[in-house]
CSV table of C-alpha atoms in Angstrom, one decimal:
chain,number,residue,atom,x,y,z
K,9,MET,CA,-139.9,35.9,-31.9
K,10,GLN,CA,-138.4,36.1,-35.4
K,11,THR,CA,-141.7,34.7,-36.8
K,12,ALA,CA,-143.7,37.4,-34.9
K,13,PHE,CA,-141.5,40.2,-36.5
K,14,LEU,CA,-142.0,38.7,-39.9
K,15,ILE,CA,-145.8,38.6,-39.5
K,16,TYR,CA,-145.8,42.2,-38.1
K,17,SER,CA,-143.7,43.4,-41.0
K,18,PHE,CA,-145.9,41.8,-43.5
K,19,LEU,CA,-149.1,43.2,-42.1
K,20,TYR,CA,-147.5,46.6,-41.7
K,21,LEU,CA,-146.4,46.6,-45.3
K,22,ILE,CA,-149.9,45.7,-46.5
K,23,SER,CA,-151.4,48.6,-44.5
K,24,ILE,CA,-148.9,51.0,-46.1
K,25,LEU,CA,-149.8,49.9,-49.6
K,26,ILE,CA,-153.5,50.4,-48.8
K,27,LEU,CA,-153.2,53.7,-46.9
K,28,LEU,CA,-150.4,55.4,-48.8
K,29,PRO,CA,-152.4,57.2,-51.5
K,30,LYS,CA,-154.9,58.6,-49.0
K,31,GLU,CA,-152.1,59.7,-46.6
K,32,TYR,CA,-150.2,61.3,-49.5
K,33,LEU,CA,-153.1,63.2,-50.9
K,34,LYS,CA,-154.5,64.5,-47.6
K,35,ARG,CA,-151.3,66.6,-47.1
K,36,PRO,CA,-150.8,70.0,-48.5
K,37,SER,CA,-149.1,69.8,-51.9
K,38,SER,CA,-146.1,71.9,-50.5
K,39,ILE,CA,-145.0,69.0,-48.2
K,40,ARG,CA,-146.2,65.9,-50.0
K,41,ASN,CA,-142.9,65.1,-51.7
K,42,ARG,CA,-140.9,65.7,-48.6
K,43,TRP,CA,-143.3,63.5,-46.5
K,44,LEU,CA,-143.0,60.7,-49.0
K,45,LYS,CA,-139.2,60.8,-49.3
K,46,GLU,CA,-138.7,60.9,-45.6
K,47,LYS,CA,-141.2,58.2,-44.8
K,48,PHE,CA,-139.0,55.9,-47.0
K,49,GLY,CA,-135.7,57.2,-45.6
K,50,PHE,CA,-134.5,59.3,-48.4
K,51,PHE,CA,-132.6,62.4,-47.3
K,52,LYS,CA,-130.1,64.7,-48.9
K,53,ASP,CA,-127.2,66.5,-47.2
K,54,ASN,CA,-128.6,69.9,-48.0
K,55,ASP,CA,-131.9,68.8,-46.3
K,56,THR,CA,-130.2,68.7,-42.9
K,57,LYS,CA,-128.9,71.2,-40.4
K,58,ILE,CA,-126.5,68.7,-39.0
K,59,VAL,CA,-123.0,69.5,-40.3
K,60,LYS,CA,-121.1,66.6,-41.8
K,61,ASN,CA,-118.1,65.7,-39.7
K,62,SER,CA,-119.6,67.5,-36.8
K,63,GLN,CA,-117.6,66.9,-33.5
K,64,LYS,CA,-120.9,66.4,-31.7
K,65,LEU,CA,-122.7,63.1,-31.3
K,66,THR,CA,-126.2,62.9,-32.7
K,67,ILE,CA,-129.3,61.9,-30.7
K,68,TRP,CA,-132.5,60.8,-32.5
K,69,ILE,CA,-135.6,61.6,-30.5
K,70,HIS,CA,-139.1,60.6,-31.7
K,71,ALA,CA,-142.1,62.6,-30.6
K,72,VAL,CA,-145.3,61.6,-32.4
K,73,SER,CA,-147.3,64.9,-32.4
K,74,VAL,CA,-147.7,68.4,-30.9
K,75,GLY,CA,-148.1,67.4,-27.2
K,76,GLU,CA,-145.0,65.2,-27.2
K,77,VAL,CA,-142.9,67.8,-29.1
K,78,ILE,CA,-143.9,70.4,-26.4
K,79,ALA,CA,-143.1,67.9,-23.6
K,80,VAL,CA,-139.6,67.3,-24.9
K,81,SER,CA,-138.8,70.8,-26.0
K,82,ASN,CA,-137.0,71.8,-22.8
K,83,LEU,CA,-135.0,68.5,-22.9
K,84,ILE,CA,-134.0,69.2,-26.5
K,85,LYS,CA,-132.9,72.7,-25.8
K,86,LYS,CA,-130.7,71.5,-22.9
K,87,LEU,CA,-129.2,68.7,-25.0
K,88,THR,CA,-128.3,70.9,-28.0
K,89,SER,CA,-125.3,72.4,-26.2
K,90,LYS,CA,-123.6,69.0,-26.4
K,91,TYR,CA,-125.4,67.1,-29.1
K,92,ASP,CA,-126.9,67.4,-32.6
K,93,ILE,CA,-130.5,66.4,-32.5
K,94,VAL,CA,-132.7,64.6,-35.0
K,95,LEU,CA,-136.4,65.1,-34.0
K,96,SER,CA,-139.0,62.9,-35.8
K,97,THR,CA,-142.7,63.3,-35.7
K,98,ILE,CA,-145.6,61.6,-37.4
K,99,THR,CA,-148.2,64.3,-37.7
K,100,ASP,CA,-148.0,67.5,-39.9
K,101,THR,CA,-148.9,69.7,-36.9
K,102,GLY,CA,-146.1,68.1,-34.9
K,103,GLN,CA,-143.8,69.0,-37.8
K,104,LYS,CA,-144.9,72.6,-37.9
K,105,VAL,CA,-144.6,73.1,-34.2
K,106,ALA,CA,-141.2,71.4,-34.0
K,107,ARG,CA,-139.8,73.4,-37.0
K,108,ASP,CA,-141.1,76.7,-35.5
K,109,ARG,CA,-139.6,75.9,-32.0
K,110,PHE,CA,-136.2,74.8,-33.2
K,111,LYS,CA,-135.6,76.9,-36.3
K,112,ASP,CA,-132.6,78.5,-34.6
K,113,CYS,CA,-131.1,75.3,-33.1
K,114,SER,CA,-129.1,72.4,-34.5
K,115,VAL,CA,-132.2,70.3,-34.5
K,116,ASN,CA,-133.2,68.5,-37.7
K,117,VAL,CA,-136.9,67.9,-37.9
K,118,ILE,CA,-138.0,65.0,-40.0
K,119,TYR,CA,-141.0,62.7,-40.5
K,120,MET,CA,-140.7,59.4,-38.8
K,121,PRO,CA,-139.8,56.8,-41.4
K,122,PHE,CA,-142.1,53.9,-42.0
K,123,ASP,CA,-141.4,51.0,-39.6
K,124,ILE,CA,-139.8,48.9,-42.3
K,125,PRO,CA,-136.2,47.8,-42.2
K,126,CYS,CA,-135.0,49.5,-45.4
K,127,ALA,CA,-136.5,52.9,-44.4
K,128,ILE,CA,-135.1,52.7,-40.9
K,129,ASN,CA,-131.6,51.6,-42.0
K,130,LYS,CA,-131.5,54.5,-44.6
K,131,THR,CA,-132.4,57.0,-41.9
K,132,LEU,CA,-129.8,55.6,-39.4
K,133,LYS,CA,-127.1,55.6,-42.1
K,134,HIS,CA,-127.8,59.2,-43.1
K,135,PHE,CA,-127.9,60.7,-39.6
K,136,ASN,CA,-125.6,58.2,-37.9
K,137,PRO,CA,-127.1,58.7,-34.4
K,138,SER,CA,-125.2,57.5,-31.3
K,139,PHE,CA,-128.4,57.1,-29.3
K,140,VAL,CA,-132.2,56.8,-29.9
K,141,MET,CA,-135.1,57.9,-27.7
K,142,LEU,CA,-138.8,57.2,-28.0
K,143,THR,CA,-141.4,59.2,-26.1
K,144,GLU,CA,-144.4,58.1,-24.1
K,145,THR,CA,-145.9,54.9,-25.6
K,146,GLU,CA,-144.3,55.0,-29.0
K,147,LEU,CA,-143.3,51.3,-29.7
K,148,TRP,CA,-142.1,50.6,-33.2
K,149,PRO,CA,-141.0,47.0,-33.4
K,150,ASN,CA,-138.6,47.1,-36.4
K,151,LEU,CA,-137.1,50.4,-35.3
K,152,MET,CA,-136.5,49.0,-31.8
K,153,ARG,CA,-135.1,45.7,-33.0
K,154,ILE,CA,-132.6,47.3,-35.5
K,155,VAL,CA,-131.5,50.2,-33.2
K,156,SER,CA,-131.0,48.0,-30.1
K,157,GLN,CA,-128.6,45.7,-32.0
K,158,ASN,CA,-125.9,48.5,-32.0
K,159,LEU,CA,-127.1,51.5,-30.1
K,160,PRO,CA,-128.6,52.5,-26.7
K,161,LEU,CA,-132.4,52.7,-26.9
K,162,MET,CA,-134.4,54.7,-24.3
K,163,LEU,CA,-138.0,55.4,-23.6
K,164,ILE,CA,-138.6,58.8,-22.0
K,165,ASN,CA,-141.6,60.3,-20.4
K,166,GLY,CA,-143.1,56.8,-20.6
K,167,ARG,CA,-146.7,56.1,-19.9
K,168,LEU,CA,-149.0,53.1,-20.4
K,169,SER,CA,-152.8,53.8,-20.4
K,170,GLU,CA,-155.2,51.2,-19.1
K,171,LYS,CA,-156.4,50.6,-22.6
K,172,SER,CA,-152.8,50.0,-24.0
K,173,TYR,CA,-151.9,47.9,-21.0
K,174,LYS,CA,-154.8,45.5,-21.5
K,175,GLY,CA,-154.1,45.4,-25.3
K,176,TYR,CA,-150.4,44.7,-24.8
K,177,GLY,CA,-151.3,42.0,-22.2
K,178,LYS,CA,-153.0,40.0,-24.9
K,179,ILE,CA,-149.8,39.8,-27.0
K,180,LYS,CA,-147.4,39.7,-24.0
K,181,PHE,CA,-145.3,37.0,-25.9
K,182,PHE,CA,-144.4,39.8,-28.4
K,183,ILE,CA,-144.4,42.8,-26.1
K,184,LYS,CA,-142.1,41.4,-23.4
K,185,PRO,CA,-139.0,40.9,-25.5
K,186,LEU,CA,-139.8,44.2,-27.3
K,187,LEU,CA,-139.8,46.2,-24.1
K,188,ASN,CA,-136.6,44.6,-22.9
K,189,LYS,CA,-134.8,46.0,-26.0
K,190,PHE,CA,-134.8,49.4,-24.1
K,191,SER,CA,-131.7,50.1,-22.2
K,192,ILE,CA,-133.6,52.4,-19.8
K,193,ILE,CA,-137.3,53.2,-19.5
K,194,CYS,CA,-138.3,56.5,-17.8
K,195,VAL,CA,-141.9,56.5,-16.6
K,196,GLN,CA,-144.1,59.3,-15.4
K,197,GLU,CA,-145.4,57.6,-12.2
K,198,ASP,CA,-145.4,54.5,-10.1
K,199,GLY,CA,-148.6,53.1,-11.6
K,200,TYR,CA,-147.0,53.0,-15.1
K,201,ARG,CA,-143.9,51.3,-13.6
K,202,GLU,CA,-146.1,48.5,-12.3
K,203,ARG,CA,-147.8,48.0,-15.6
K,204,PHE,CA,-144.4,47.8,-17.5
K,205,ILE,CA,-143.2,45.2,-14.9
K,206,ASN,CA,-146.4,43.2,-15.3
K,207,LEU,CA,-145.8,43.1,-19.0
K,208,GLY,CA,-142.5,41.4,-18.3
K,209,THR,CA,-140.0,44.4,-18.4
K,210,ASP,CA,-136.8,43.9,-16.4
K,211,GLN,CA,-137.6,46.2,-13.4
K,212,SER,CA,-133.9,47.2,-13.1
K,213,LYS,CA,-134.4,49.2,-16.4
K,214,ILE,CA,-137.4,51.2,-15.1
K,215,TYR,CA,-137.0,54.6,-13.4
K,216,VAL,CA,-139.8,56.9,-12.2
K,217,THR,CA,-138.6,60.3,-13.3
K,218,GLY,CA,-141.9,62.2,-13.4
K,219,ASN,CA,-143.8,63.9,-16.3
K,220,MET,CA,-141.7,66.1,-18.5
K,221,LYS,CA,-144.9,68.0,-19.5
K,222,PHE,CA,-144.5,69.7,-16.1
K,223,ASP,CA,-141.2,71.1,-17.2
K,224,ILE,CA,-142.6,73.2,-20.0
K,225,GLU,CA,-141.4,76.8,-20.6
K,226,LEU,CA,-144.0,78.7,-22.6
K,227,GLU,CA,-143.3,81.8,-24.6
K,228,LYS,CA,-144.9,85.0,-23.4
K,229,ILE,CA,-146.5,86.5,-26.5
K,230,VAL,CA,-148.1,89.9,-26.1
K,231,PHE,CA,-151.1,90.0,-28.5
K,232,THR,CA,-152.2,93.4,-29.7
K,233,TRP,CA,-155.8,92.5,-29.3
K,234,GLU,CA,-155.7,91.0,-25.8
K,235,ASP,CA,-156.9,94.2,-24.0
K,236,ARG,CA,-159.5,95.1,-26.6
K,237,ILE,CA,-161.8,92.1,-26.1
K,238,PRO,CA,-164.2,91.6,-23.2
K,239,HIS,CA,-162.9,89.9,-20.1
K,240,PRO,CA,-163.2,87.4,-18.6
K,241,VAL,CA,-161.7,85.4,-21.5
K,242,ILE,CA,-162.4,81.7,-21.8
K,243,VAL,CA,-160.0,79.7,-23.9
K,244,ALA,CA,-161.2,76.2,-25.1
K,245,GLY,CA,-158.0,74.5,-26.2
K,246,SER,CA,-157.4,71.5,-28.5
K,247,THR,CA,-161.1,70.8,-29.0
K,248,HIS,CA,-162.4,67.8,-30.9
K,249,GLU,CA,-165.5,67.2,-33.0
K,250,SER,CA,-168.7,67.6,-31.1
K,251,GLU,CA,-167.0,69.4,-28.2
K,252,GLU,CA,-167.2,72.9,-29.8
K,253,GLU,CA,-171.0,72.5,-29.9
K,254,ILE,CA,-171.1,71.6,-26.1
K,255,ILE,CA,-168.9,74.6,-25.3
K,256,LEU,CA,-170.7,77.0,-27.6
K,257,ASP,CA,-174.1,76.1,-26.2
K,258,ALA,CA,-172.9,76.8,-22.6
K,259,PHE,CA,-171.1,80.0,-23.6
K,260,LEU,CA,-174.1,81.5,-25.5
K,261,LYS,CA,-176.4,80.8,-22.6
K,262,LEU,CA,-174.2,82.9,-20.3
K,263,ASN,CA,-175.6,85.9,-22.1
K,264,MET,CA,-172.8,88.1,-20.8
K,265,PRO,CA,-170.2,90.4,-22.4
K,266,VAL,CA,-167.3,87.8,-22.2
K,267,SER,CA,-165.0,86.3,-24.8
K,268,LEU,CA,-164.6,82.7,-26.0
K,269,LEU,CA,-161.5,81.6,-27.9
K,270,ILE,CA,-161.9,78.2,-29.5
K,271,ALA,CA,-158.8,76.4,-30.7
K,272,PRO,CA,-159.6,73.2,-32.6
K,273,ARG,CA,-157.0,70.4,-32.2
K,274,HIS,CA,-156.8,69.7,-36.0
K,275,PRO,CA,-156.4,72.6,-38.5
K,276,GLU,CA,-158.4,70.7,-41.2
K,277,ARG,CA,-161.5,71.3,-39.0
K,278,PHE,CA,-161.3,75.1,-39.0
K,279,GLU,CA,-163.8,75.5,-41.8
K,280,ASN,CA,-166.4,73.2,-40.1
K,281,VAL,CA,-166.0,74.8,-36.8
K,282,GLU,CA,-166.4,78.3,-38.3
K,283,SER,CA,-169.7,77.1,-39.9
K,284,LEU,CA,-170.8,75.8,-36.6
K,285,ILE,CA,-170.1,79.0,-34.8
K,286,LYS,CA,-171.9,81.1,-37.3
K,287,ARG,CA,-174.9,78.8,-37.2
K,288,LYS,CA,-175.0,79.0,-33.4
K,289,ILE,CA,-174.7,82.7,-33.4
K,290,LYS,CA,-177.6,83.0,-35.8
K,291,SER,CA,-179.8,81.0,-33.5
K,292,PHE,CA,-179.1,83.7,-30.8
K,293,ALA,CA,-180.3,86.6,-33.0
K,294,ASN,CA,-181.2,88.8,-30.0
K,295,TYR,CA,-177.7,88.5,-28.6
K,296,ASN,CA,-175.0,91.0,-29.6
K,297,ILE,CA,-172.1,88.7,-30.6
K,298,PHE,CA,-168.9,89.5,-32.4
K,299,PHE,CA,-167.2,86.7,-34.3
K,300,SER,CA,-163.9,86.5,-36.2
K,301,ARG,CA,-161.0,84.2,-37.0
K,302,LEU,CA,-157.9,85.1,-35.1
K,303,SER,CA,-156.0,85.6,-38.3
K,304,GLY,CA,-158.7,88.1,-39.5
K,305,LEU,CA,-159.1,90.2,-36.3
K,306,PRO,CA,-159.5,93.9,-37.4
K,307,SER,CA,-156.6,96.1,-36.2
K,308,ASP,CA,-159.0,98.7,-34.8
K,309,LEU,CA,-161.0,96.1,-32.8
K,310,ASN,CA,-162.4,97.5,-29.5
K,311,LEU,CA,-165.2,95.6,-27.9
K,312,SER,CA,-166.8,96.3,-24.6
K,313,SER,CA,-170.5,95.5,-24.5
K,314,SER,CA,-170.5,92.6,-27.0
K,315,ALA,CA,-169.8,89.0,-26.4
K,316,CYS,CA,-166.9,87.8,-28.5
K,317,ILE,CA,-166.1,84.5,-30.1
K,318,ILE,CA,-162.8,84.0,-31.9
K,319,LEU,CA,-161.7,80.9,-33.8
K,320,VAL,CA,-158.0,80.3,-33.3
K,321,ASP,CA,-156.9,79.3,-36.7
K,322,GLN,CA,-153.1,79.4,-36.0
K,323,MET,CA,-151.0,76.5,-34.7
K,324,GLY,CA,-148.3,76.5,-32.1
K,325,ILE,CA,-149.6,79.5,-30.0
K,326,LEU,CA,-152.2,77.8,-27.7
K,327,GLY,CA,-149.7,77.6,-24.8
K,328,SER,CA,-149.2,81.4,-25.0
K,329,LEU,CA,-152.9,82.1,-25.5
K,330,TYR,CA,-153.7,80.5,-22.1
K,331,ARG,CA,-151.9,83.5,-20.6
K,332,VAL,CA,-154.6,85.8,-22.0
K,333,SER,CA,-157.3,83.6,-20.6
K,334,ASP,CA,-159.2,83.9,-17.3
K,335,ILE,CA,-160.7,80.4,-17.6
K,336,ALA,CA,-159.3,77.4,-19.5
K,337,ILE,CA,-161.3,74.5,-20.9
K,338,ILE,CA,-159.5,71.4,-21.8
K,339,GLY,CA,-160.4,69.8,-25.1
K,340,GLY,CA,-160.5,66.1,-25.7
K,341,SER,CA,-162.1,65.6,-22.3
K,342,PHE,CA,-165.8,65.9,-23.1
K,343,ILE,CA,-165.6,62.9,-25.4
K,344,PRO,CA,-163.9,59.5,-24.7
K,345,HIS,CA,-160.6,60.7,-26.2
K,346,GLY,CA,-158.7,61.0,-22.9
K,347,GLY,CA,-158.1,64.8,-22.7
K,348,GLN,CA,-155.4,67.2,-23.9
K,349,ASN,CA,-152.6,68.7,-21.8
K,350,PRO,CA,-154.0,70.7,-18.8
K,351,LEU,CA,-150.5,71.8,-17.7
K,352,GLU,CA,-150.2,74.8,-20.0
K,353,PRO,CA,-153.0,76.8,-18.3
K,354,ALA,CA,-151.6,75.7,-14.9
K,355,TYR,CA,-148.2,77.2,-16.0
K,356,TRP,CA,-150.0,80.6,-16.3
K,357,GLN,CA,-151.9,80.1,-13.0
K,358,LYS,CA,-155.3,79.8,-14.7
K,359,PRO,CA,-158.4,78.0,-13.4
K,360,ILE,CA,-159.0,74.8,-15.4
K,361,ILE,CA,-162.3,73.1,-16.4
K,362,CYS,CA,-162.1,69.6,-17.8
K,363,GLY,CA,-164.7,67.1,-19.0
K,364,PRO,CA,-165.2,63.6,-17.5
K,365,HIS,CA,-162.7,61.9,-19.9
K,366,MET,CA,-159.2,62.7,-18.7
K,367,HIS,CA,-157.7,59.2,-18.5
K,368,ASN,CA,-154.6,60.3,-20.5
K,369,PHE,CA,-153.6,62.3,-17.5
K,370,PRO,CA,-153.9,60.3,-14.3
K,371,PHE,CA,-152.4,63.2,-12.2
K,372,ILE,CA,-155.7,65.1,-12.8
K,373,GLU,CA,-157.1,63.2,-9.9
K,374,GLN,CA,-154.8,65.1,-7.6
K,375,PHE,CA,-155.8,68.4,-9.3
K,376,LEU,CA,-159.5,67.6,-8.7
K,377,THR,CA,-158.9,66.4,-5.1
K,378,GLU,CA,-157.0,69.6,-4.2
K,379,LYS,CA,-159.5,71.8,-6.2
K,380,ALA,CA,-156.9,72.9,-8.7
K,381,CYS,CA,-159.3,71.9,-11.4
K,382,LEU,CA,-163.1,71.6,-11.9
K,383,MET,CA,-164.7,68.7,-13.7
K,384,ALA,CA,-167.9,69.4,-15.8
K,385,ASP,CA,-170.1,67.4,-18.2
K,386,LYS,CA,-172.4,68.6,-20.9
K,387,ASN,CA,-175.1,69.4,-18.3
K,388,SER,CA,-173.0,71.1,-15.7
K,389,LEU,CA,-170.6,73.1,-17.8
K,390,LEU,CA,-172.9,76.2,-18.0
K,391,ASN,CA,-173.2,76.5,-14.2
K,392,ILE,CA,-169.5,76.1,-13.6
K,393,MET,CA,-168.6,78.6,-16.3
K,394,LYS,CA,-171.1,81.1,-14.9
K,395,GLU,CA,-169.7,80.6,-11.3
K,396,LEU,CA,-166.1,81.3,-12.5
K,397,VAL,CA,-167.1,84.2,-14.7
K,398,LYS,CA,-168.8,85.9,-11.8
K,399,ASN,CA,-166.2,85.1,-9.1
K,400,ALA,CA,-162.7,86.5,-9.7
K,401,GLU,CA,-161.5,85.4,-6.3
K,402,LEU,CA,-162.4,81.8,-7.0
K,403,ARG,CA,-160.6,82.0,-10.3
K,404,GLU,CA,-157.5,83.2,-8.6
K,405,LEU,CA,-157.7,80.6,-5.9
K,406,ILE,CA,-158.1,77.7,-8.3
K,407,GLY,CA,-155.4,79.1,-10.6
K,408,ASP,CA,-152.9,79.5,-7.8
K,409,THR,CA,-153.5,76.0,-6.5
K,410,ALA,CA,-153.0,74.5,-10.0
K,411,TYR,CA,-149.7,76.4,-10.3
K,412,GLN,CA,-148.4,75.1,-6.9
K,413,LEU,CA,-149.1,71.5,-8.0
K,414,PHE,CA,-147.4,72.3,-11.3
K,415,LEU,CA,-144.3,73.4,-9.5
K,416,ALA,CA,-144.3,70.5,-7.1
K,417,LYS,CA,-144.2,68.0,-10.0
K,418,SER,CA,-141.5,69.6,-12.1
K,419,GLY,CA,-137.9,68.2,-12.5
K,420,ALA,CA,-138.4,65.2,-14.8
K,421,THR,CA,-136.2,66.7,-17.5
K,422,GLU,CA,-133.1,67.0,-15.2
K,423,LYS,CA,-133.6,63.4,-14.0
K,424,THR,CA,-133.9,62.2,-17.5
K,425,ILE,CA,-130.7,64.0,-18.6
K,426,LYS,CA,-128.7,62.3,-15.8
K,427,LEU,CA,-129.9,58.9,-17.0
K,428,ILE,CA,-129.0,59.8,-20.6
K,429,GLN,CA,-125.5,60.6,-19.5
K,430,THR,CA,-125.1,57.1,-18.1
K,431,LEU,CA,-125.6,55.6,-21.6
K,432,ILE,CA,-123.5,57.9,-23.8
K,433,PRO,CA,-120.5,60.1,-23.2
């Protein structure tokens, strides 16, 4: 096992040396230095909100990106009454959302250090956590090895996709002892529990707690423009490359005074998506279409007879934007990505359209079976959009059904907190 760790560490270090310049330069200049320092475990006392000599114990939670940050937000807010929190992410968008959400809490948001012993040990020494939690499928061998020697280590909101399960199965000799370094593993559903057991995890460590993404609490933001654009409003959230074209083609063929808000998953794509929208609008020259970025909406906007397309170029507000929608389209599901979170529109009782690739969210099968969601592909999207646009009663029925399923599956956060309390005071 020690040899396997040495091989992993060597290969990981080589990849850092190769990718570091690109990863450094792709970030905005304002955060590059902080990113680089934190990736190598360098922190200063004045960089942290956690008070030295605090009477609270510290918990370190790792959530890779936006979806994971949102999923654990409710958990973190409940824990801050008793504990100081260090929240690490890998992506810049995860950092931004986390910093915005917890700016008034004793939560210190950092970049996850590189999975090399020196960076991990520096981070542990600086924050001195009493407990470490990883989310979903975040397995970092050196972090897990070092933490588990002295501290409880827990996996929360765990899941194991079919792809990951097959991949880990090929290196079971390495994965089995790694998974057993967890003190407790909380998984979203029984199917994931079986996969962890099949990989050699001690089944006494595994608890089915449900999906914490069902425990979200979204902020109700009242937008000044929401009553001044045509309804029904379609929000296409967290879209990926090539999906915007599929959605735009269907929307423009509606030829109705309705609105489409497109929120790309990654902010670096805003420029390309804007160019695509303008090009598509130009090809429909006989169609009266208004277009703007959300950040540039005129204050006197008042549309009634025009179709409206808005590019959402702000991060962290998609969950609240779904409240404005009449129809929600789930990005990442029209390509083999696995889909983005469909629970935010369900929270607001909105009808959901997803593409055929939703394998990241196995519970979607129940949503489809109980008609709480409609599945479309490139060819059928137009007809499904048209049916929902024209039928308000159907929209309300699907939205209500989605909300009832959402409520029935909530409660994972409280179950997780009870298990946390068995490991630390």
